[in-house]
Tab-separated table of C-alpha atoms in Angstrom:
chain	number	residue	atom	x	y	z
A	305	MET	CA	-0.059	-0.150	0.014
A	306	LYS	CA	2.520	2.326	-0.781
A	307	SER	CA	0.509	4.557	-3.207
A	308	ARG	CA	-1.980	5.048	-0.108
A	309	LYS	CA	0.731	6.157	2.054
A	310	SER	CA	1.707	8.674	-0.390
A	311	LEU	CA	-1.727	10.040	-0.911
A	312	GLY	CA	-1.809	10.520	2.634
A	313	ASP	CA	1.300	12.328	2.549
A	314	SER	CA	0.290	14.690	0.014
A	315	GLU	CA	-3.109	15.699	1.793
A	316	GLU	CA	-1.035	17.954	3.951
A	317	LEU	CA	-0.617	20.412	1.115
A	318	LYS	CA	-3.620	22.412	1.072
A	319	GLU	CA	-3.376	23.593	-2.774
A	320	ILE	CA	-1.196	22.601	-5.636
A	321	ASN	CA	1.260	25.170	-6.659
A	322	ILE	CA	0.085	26.584	-9.931
A	323	SER	CA	2.484	29.274	-10.465
A	324	PRO	CA	4.836	27.178	-12.916
A	325	LEU	CA	1.380	26.667	-14.884
A	326	ILE	CA	0.813	30.439	-14.983
A	327	ASP	CA	4.335	31.261	-15.921
A	328	MET	CA	3.853	28.827	-18.856
A	329	VAL	CA	0.528	30.223	-19.796
A	330	PHE	CA	2.141	33.599	-19.982
A	331	ILE	CA	5.011	32.582	-22.120
A	332	LEU	CA	2.715	30.954	-24.662
A	333	LEU	CA	0.236	34.182	-24.499
A	334	ILE	CA	3.395	36.458	-25.333
A	335	PHE	CA	4.655	33.916	-28.249
A	336	PHE	CA	0.938	33.965	-30.020
A	337	ILE	CA	0.592	37.867	-29.329
A	338	VAL	CA	4.151	38.525	-31.025
A	339	THR	CA	3.617	35.898	-34.044
A	340	THR	CA	-0.054	36.886	-34.854
A	341	VAL	CA	-0.536	38.929	-37.832
A	342	PHE	CA	-4.410	39.609	-39.163
A	343	VAL	CA	-4.047	39.031	-42.719
A	344	GLU	CA	-7.053	38.728	-44.594
A	345	GLU	CA	-6.793	35.641	-46.956
A	346	PRO	CA	-8.624	35.785	-50.335
A	347	GLY	CA	-10.383	32.315	-49.380
A	348	VAL	CA	-10.071	30.641	-52.919
A	349	GLU	CA	-7.912	27.522	-53.848
A	350	VAL	CA	-5.319	28.112	-56.654
A	351	GLN	CA	-2.845	25.977	-58.366
A	352	LYS	CA	0.186	27.893	-57.768
A	353	PRO	CA	2.864	27.992	-60.316
A	354	LYS	CA	6.293	26.272	-59.566
A	355	ALA	CA	9.695	28.190	-59.559
A	356	ALA	CA	13.049	27.949	-58.361
A	357	SER	CA	14.337	31.489	-57.871
A	358	ILE	CA	11.731	32.177	-54.980
A	359	LYS	CA	12.057	33.784	-51.414
A	360	ASP	CA	10.205	33.964	-48.487
A	361	LEU	CA	7.823	36.822	-48.640
A	362	GLU	CA	6.783	39.168	-45.957
A	363	LYS	CA	3.566	38.007	-43.783
A	364	ASN	CA	1.971	41.209	-43.369
A	365	SER	CA	0.757	42.040	-46.893
A	366	ILE	CA	-1.922	42.352	-48.917
A	367	LEU	CA	-3.215	39.198	-50.544
A	368	ILE	CA	-5.115	38.937	-53.715
A	369	ALA	CA	-5.950	35.853	-55.748
A	370	ILE	CA	-6.481	35.550	-59.393
A	371	THR	CA	-8.322	32.374	-60.297
A	372	ALA	CA	-8.194	30.204	-63.602
A	373	LYS	CA	-11.534	31.789	-64.845
A	374	GLY	CA	-10.034	35.178	-64.458
A	375	GLU	CA	-11.849	36.199	-61.341
A	376	ILE	CA	-9.962	38.561	-59.059
A	377	VAL	CA	-10.642	37.780	-55.409
A	378	PHE	CA	-9.889	39.715	-52.153
A	379	GLY	CA	-11.009	39.070	-48.553
A	380	GLY	CA	-13.599	36.456	-49.555
A	381	GLY	CA	-15.327	38.335	-52.396
A	382	GLN	CA	-14.736	39.083	-56.117
A	383	ILE	CA	-13.522	42.706	-56.708
A	384	GLY	CA	-12.659	42.567	-60.393
A	385	ILE	CA	-9.733	44.239	-62.092
A	386	GLY	CA	-11.132	47.802	-61.329
A	387	GLY	CA	-11.315	47.005	-57.565
A	388	ILE	CA	-7.703	46.616	-56.920
A	389	ARG	CA	-6.495	50.002	-57.091
A	390	PRO	CA	-9.004	51.440	-54.586
A	391	THR	CA	-8.428	48.275	-52.279
A	392	VAL	CA	-4.734	48.920	-52.386
A	393	ARG	CA	-4.909	52.390	-51.964
A	394	ARG	CA	-7.225	52.000	-49.015
A	395	LEU	CA	-4.936	49.511	-47.216
A	396	CYS	CA	-1.676	51.310	-48.145
A	397	ALA	CA	-3.023	54.821	-46.843
A	398	GLN	CA	-1.196	54.626	-43.365
A	399	GLU	CA	1.602	51.947	-44.146
A	400	LYS	CA	2.748	51.107	-47.641
A	401	LEU	CA	2.196	47.157	-47.827
A	402	PRO	CA	3.504	44.943	-50.294
A	403	VAL	CA	0.953	43.103	-52.369
A	404	ILE	CA	1.110	39.180	-53.087
A	405	LEU	CA	-0.625	37.969	-56.183
A	406	GLN	CA	-1.782	34.360	-55.519
A	407	VAL	CA	-2.025	33.642	-59.211
A	408	ASP	CA	-3.668	30.281	-60.755
A	409	GLU	CA	-1.388	28.507	-63.287
A	410	SER	CA	-3.921	28.769	-66.113
A	411	ALA	CA	-4.972	32.250	-65.301
A	412	PRO	CA	-4.487	34.658	-68.339
A	413	GLY	CA	-1.092	36.375	-68.283
A	414	ALA	CA	-2.276	39.627	-69.644
A	415	LEU	CA	-4.744	40.047	-66.705
A	416	VAL	CA	-1.961	39.320	-64.339
A	417	VAL	CA	0.012	42.114	-66.035
A	418	ARG	CA	-2.765	44.415	-65.766
A	419	ALA	CA	-3.506	43.288	-61.856
A	420	ILE	CA	0.242	44.146	-61.119
A	421	ASP	CA	-0.217	47.549	-62.947
A	422	GLU	CA	-3.248	48.300	-60.766
A	423	ALA	CA	-1.359	47.406	-57.641
A	424	LYS	CA	1.607	49.536	-58.589
A	425	LEU	CA	-0.989	52.501	-59.289
A	426	GLY	CA	-2.811	52.102	-55.852
A	427	LYS	CA	0.844	52.645	-54.385
A	428	ALA	CA	1.575	49.263	-53.378
A	429	ARG	CA	5.440	49.086	-52.018
A	430	ALA	CA	6.049	46.012	-54.260
A	431	VAL	CA	4.254	43.502	-56.185
A	432	PHE	CA	4.975	39.600	-55.751
A	433	ILE	CA	3.816	36.580	-57.445
A	434	SER	CA	3.261	33.835	-55.047
A	435	ALA	CA	4.910	30.525	-56.122
A	436	ASN	CA	5.662	26.973	-54.928
A	437	PRO	CA	9.173	25.593	-54.721
A	438	ILE	CA	10.133	23.016	-57.275
B	829	MET	CA	-5.120	57.270	9.517
B	830	ALA	CA	-7.757	55.405	7.467
B	831	ILE	CA	-4.945	54.221	5.176
B	832	LYS	CA	-2.921	52.856	7.703
B	833	ARG	CA	-5.747	50.773	9.145
B	834	ASN	CA	-6.607	49.599	5.712
B	835	PHE	CA	-3.161	48.166	5.181
B	836	ALA	CA	-3.287	46.693	8.575
B	837	SER	CA	-6.396	44.773	8.042
B	838	SER	CA	-5.344	43.942	4.551
B	839	GLU	CA	-2.473	41.849	6.253
B	840	ASP	CA	-4.847	39.376	7.517
B	841	MET	CA	-5.257	38.070	3.853
B	842	THR	CA	-2.107	35.800	3.027
B	843	GLU	CA	-2.345	35.978	-0.764
B	844	ILE	CA	-4.061	38.044	-3.300
B	845	ASN	CA	-6.669	36.147	-5.088
B	846	ILE	CA	-5.123	35.875	-8.772
B	847	SER	CA	-7.882	33.450	-10.315
B	848	PRO	CA	-9.605	35.975	-12.384
B	849	LEU	CA	-6.424	37.292	-13.712
B	850	ILE	CA	-5.558	33.394	-14.906
B	851	ASP	CA	-8.811	33.258	-16.303
B	852	MET	CA	-8.554	36.374	-18.316
B	853	VAL	CA	-5.131	35.089	-19.592
B	854	PHE	CA	-6.433	31.676	-20.578
B	855	ILE	CA	-9.202	33.509	-22.425
B	856	LEU	CA	-6.626	35.618	-24.280
B	857	LEU	CA	-4.498	32.612	-24.963
B	858	ILE	CA	-7.420	30.615	-26.529
B	859	PHE	CA	-8.149	33.797	-28.617
B	860	PHE	CA	-4.635	34.327	-30.036
B	861	ILE	CA	-4.267	30.427	-30.442
B	862	VAL	CA	-7.561	30.234	-32.468
B	863	THR	CA	-6.733	33.456	-34.574
B	864	THR	CA	-3.019	32.565	-35.272
B	865	VAL	CA	-2.590	31.485	-38.973
B	866	PHE	CA	0.911	30.534	-39.940
B	867	VAL	CA	0.945	31.567	-43.714
B	868	GLU	CA	4.058	30.838	-45.488
B	869	GLU	CA	4.326	32.524	-48.666
B	870	ASP	CA	7.087	32.043	-51.079
B	871	GLY	CA	7.197	34.127	-54.168
B	872	MET	CA	9.040	36.430	-56.460
B	873	GLU	CA	9.069	39.995	-57.111
B	874	VAL	CA	7.638	41.258	-60.420
B	875	SER	CA	8.140	45.026	-61.740
B	876	ARG	CA	7.054	46.825	-64.756
B	877	PRO	CA	9.643	48.434	-67.022
B	878	GLU	CA	10.667	52.064	-65.886
B	879	PRO	CA	9.552	54.835	-68.536
B	880	SER	CA	13.381	55.325	-69.480
B	881	ALA	CA	13.966	51.756	-70.193
B	882	VAL	CA	11.240	51.668	-72.851
B	883	GLN	CA	13.075	54.016	-74.906
B	884	THR	CA	16.269	51.651	-74.987
B	885	MET	CA	14.142	48.730	-75.250
B	886	GLU	CA	15.368	47.889	-78.722
B	887	LYS	CA	18.921	47.760	-78.163
B	888	ASP	CA	20.219	47.441	-74.712
B	889	SER	CA	17.596	44.846	-73.555
B	890	ILE	CA	16.698	41.099	-73.828
B	891	ASN	CA	13.047	40.941	-75.079
B	892	PHE	CA	10.809	38.077	-75.049
B	893	GLU	CA	7.250	37.811	-76.285
B	894	LEU	CA	4.753	35.394	-74.904
B	895	ARG	CA	1.975	33.922	-77.379
B	896	GLY	CA	0.148	31.405	-76.504
B	897	THR	CA	2.294	28.424	-75.255
B	898	GLN	CA	5.165	29.826	-77.255
B	899	VAL	CA	7.980	32.048	-76.370
B	900	LEU	CA	9.241	34.118	-79.127
B	901	MET	CA	12.731	36.047	-79.272
B	902	ASN	CA	13.030	38.440	-82.125
B	903	GLY	CA	10.058	37.075	-83.705
B	904	LYS	CA	11.300	33.299	-83.725
B	905	ASN	CA	9.840	30.581	-81.216
B	906	ILE	CA	12.706	29.571	-79.105
B	907	GLY	CA	10.659	27.731	-76.664
B	908	LEU	CA	10.813	27.594	-72.709
B	909	GLY	CA	13.980	25.442	-72.559
B	910	ALA	CA	16.135	27.833	-74.599
B	911	VAL	CA	15.337	30.870	-72.310
B	912	ARG	CA	18.085	30.268	-69.961
B	913	ALA	CA	20.644	29.783	-72.395
B	914	GLN	CA	19.863	32.761	-74.543
B	915	VAL	CA	19.809	34.984	-71.439
B	916	SER	CA	23.074	33.778	-69.980
B	917	ARG	CA	24.779	34.192	-73.372
B	918	LEU	CA	23.337	37.733	-73.888
B	919	ILE	CA	23.812	38.935	-70.390
B	920	GLN	CA	27.602	38.119	-69.861
B	921	GLY	CA	27.953	39.829	-66.294
B	922	GLN	CA	26.144	42.979	-67.645
B	923	ASP	CA	22.783	44.358	-66.024
B	924	LEU	CA	20.959	44.017	-69.249
B	925	PRO	CA	17.192	44.285	-68.478
B	926	VAL	CA	14.908	41.330	-69.573
B	927	ILE	CA	11.488	42.560	-70.769
B	928	ILE	CA	8.787	40.228	-71.396
B	929	THR	CA	5.839	40.819	-73.412
B	930	VAL	CA	2.756	39.164	-72.461
B	931	GLY	CA	0.152	38.306	-75.184
B	932	GLU	CA	-3.574	37.971	-74.529
B	933	GLU	CA	-3.363	34.149	-74.777
B	934	ALA	CA	-0.326	33.532	-72.750
B	935	SER	CA	-0.981	31.590	-69.378
B	936	ALA	CA	0.406	33.125	-65.966
B	937	GLY	CA	2.195	29.679	-65.418
B	938	LEU	CA	4.198	30.256	-68.635
B	939	LEU	CA	5.087	33.815	-67.478
B	940	VAL	CA	6.390	32.626	-63.960
B	941	ARG	CA	8.362	30.234	-65.663
B	942	VAL	CA	9.909	32.471	-67.905
B	943	ILE	CA	10.621	35.097	-65.250
B	944	ASP	CA	12.253	32.065	-63.262
B	945	GLU	CA	14.379	30.902	-65.975
B	946	SER	CA	15.683	34.514	-66.605
B	947	ARG	CA	16.475	34.905	-62.948
B	948	LEU	CA	18.131	31.604	-62.814
B	949	ALA	CA	20.383	32.642	-65.892
B	950	GLY	CA	21.428	35.599	-63.804
B	951	ALA	CA	19.277	38.697	-64.823
B	952	LYS	CA	18.700	41.086	-61.971
B	953	ASN	CA	16.113	43.186	-63.748
B	954	VAL	CA	13.202	41.367	-65.054
B	955	SER	CA	10.081	43.471	-66.063
B	956	LEU	CA	6.809	42.632	-67.794
B	957	ALA	CA	5.087	44.665	-70.450
B	958	GLY	CA	1.339	44.372	-71.647
B	959	SER	CA	0.696	43.602	-75.176
């Protein structure tokens, strides 16, 4: 009955010491506060093109998707080619953000070029095309 | 001496009750765990030609034209595989800009691949032009 005896011993403690738990929770909290960026995702699935000369992009940026059918999607809704410039201008009013285009492999190339133009005219800091590593 | 008396009476409590604080911290923690998304975006920068570059477009740059699935250079279809060889032959350590003219029919996948091949061949300045 060794376990019984040790249970009896622990009854002398009135409370469990929870300060290490709280310390850990605070550390987790700080980690999540620091790493969270509130980025609005387009919300459509696109088949990204593959490329070798790619680099990691900034997390805090404006994500705009162009689907295979040529729809331009931002924040869960279609905005159309004419909607890029006002959207980018509104979001870049306080701080200049980069724009990331999530382009489908079979999207029309001319539309992509026009979208880059519109984003530049909306005063985006830089324009990137999202791609997967090979 | 109201303040002093208060201090004296509060000394009866051995600990401050921190459970509401912990509850709040837990709620904040859950909020941040739920809202965090770890987006890993990889990609390449694209740019449009400078107005000054358009004037010298003819001689001091490498021009490609995308038409359908074809990659044209000086009007000849060279195909995607020859892009890297052509760019590295012409560039030879200089900082020549590569200008890609995108036709209506070309797909974004081909466009990205041509940009990629030019970058791999050592071109630093790759820009796009509409047709």
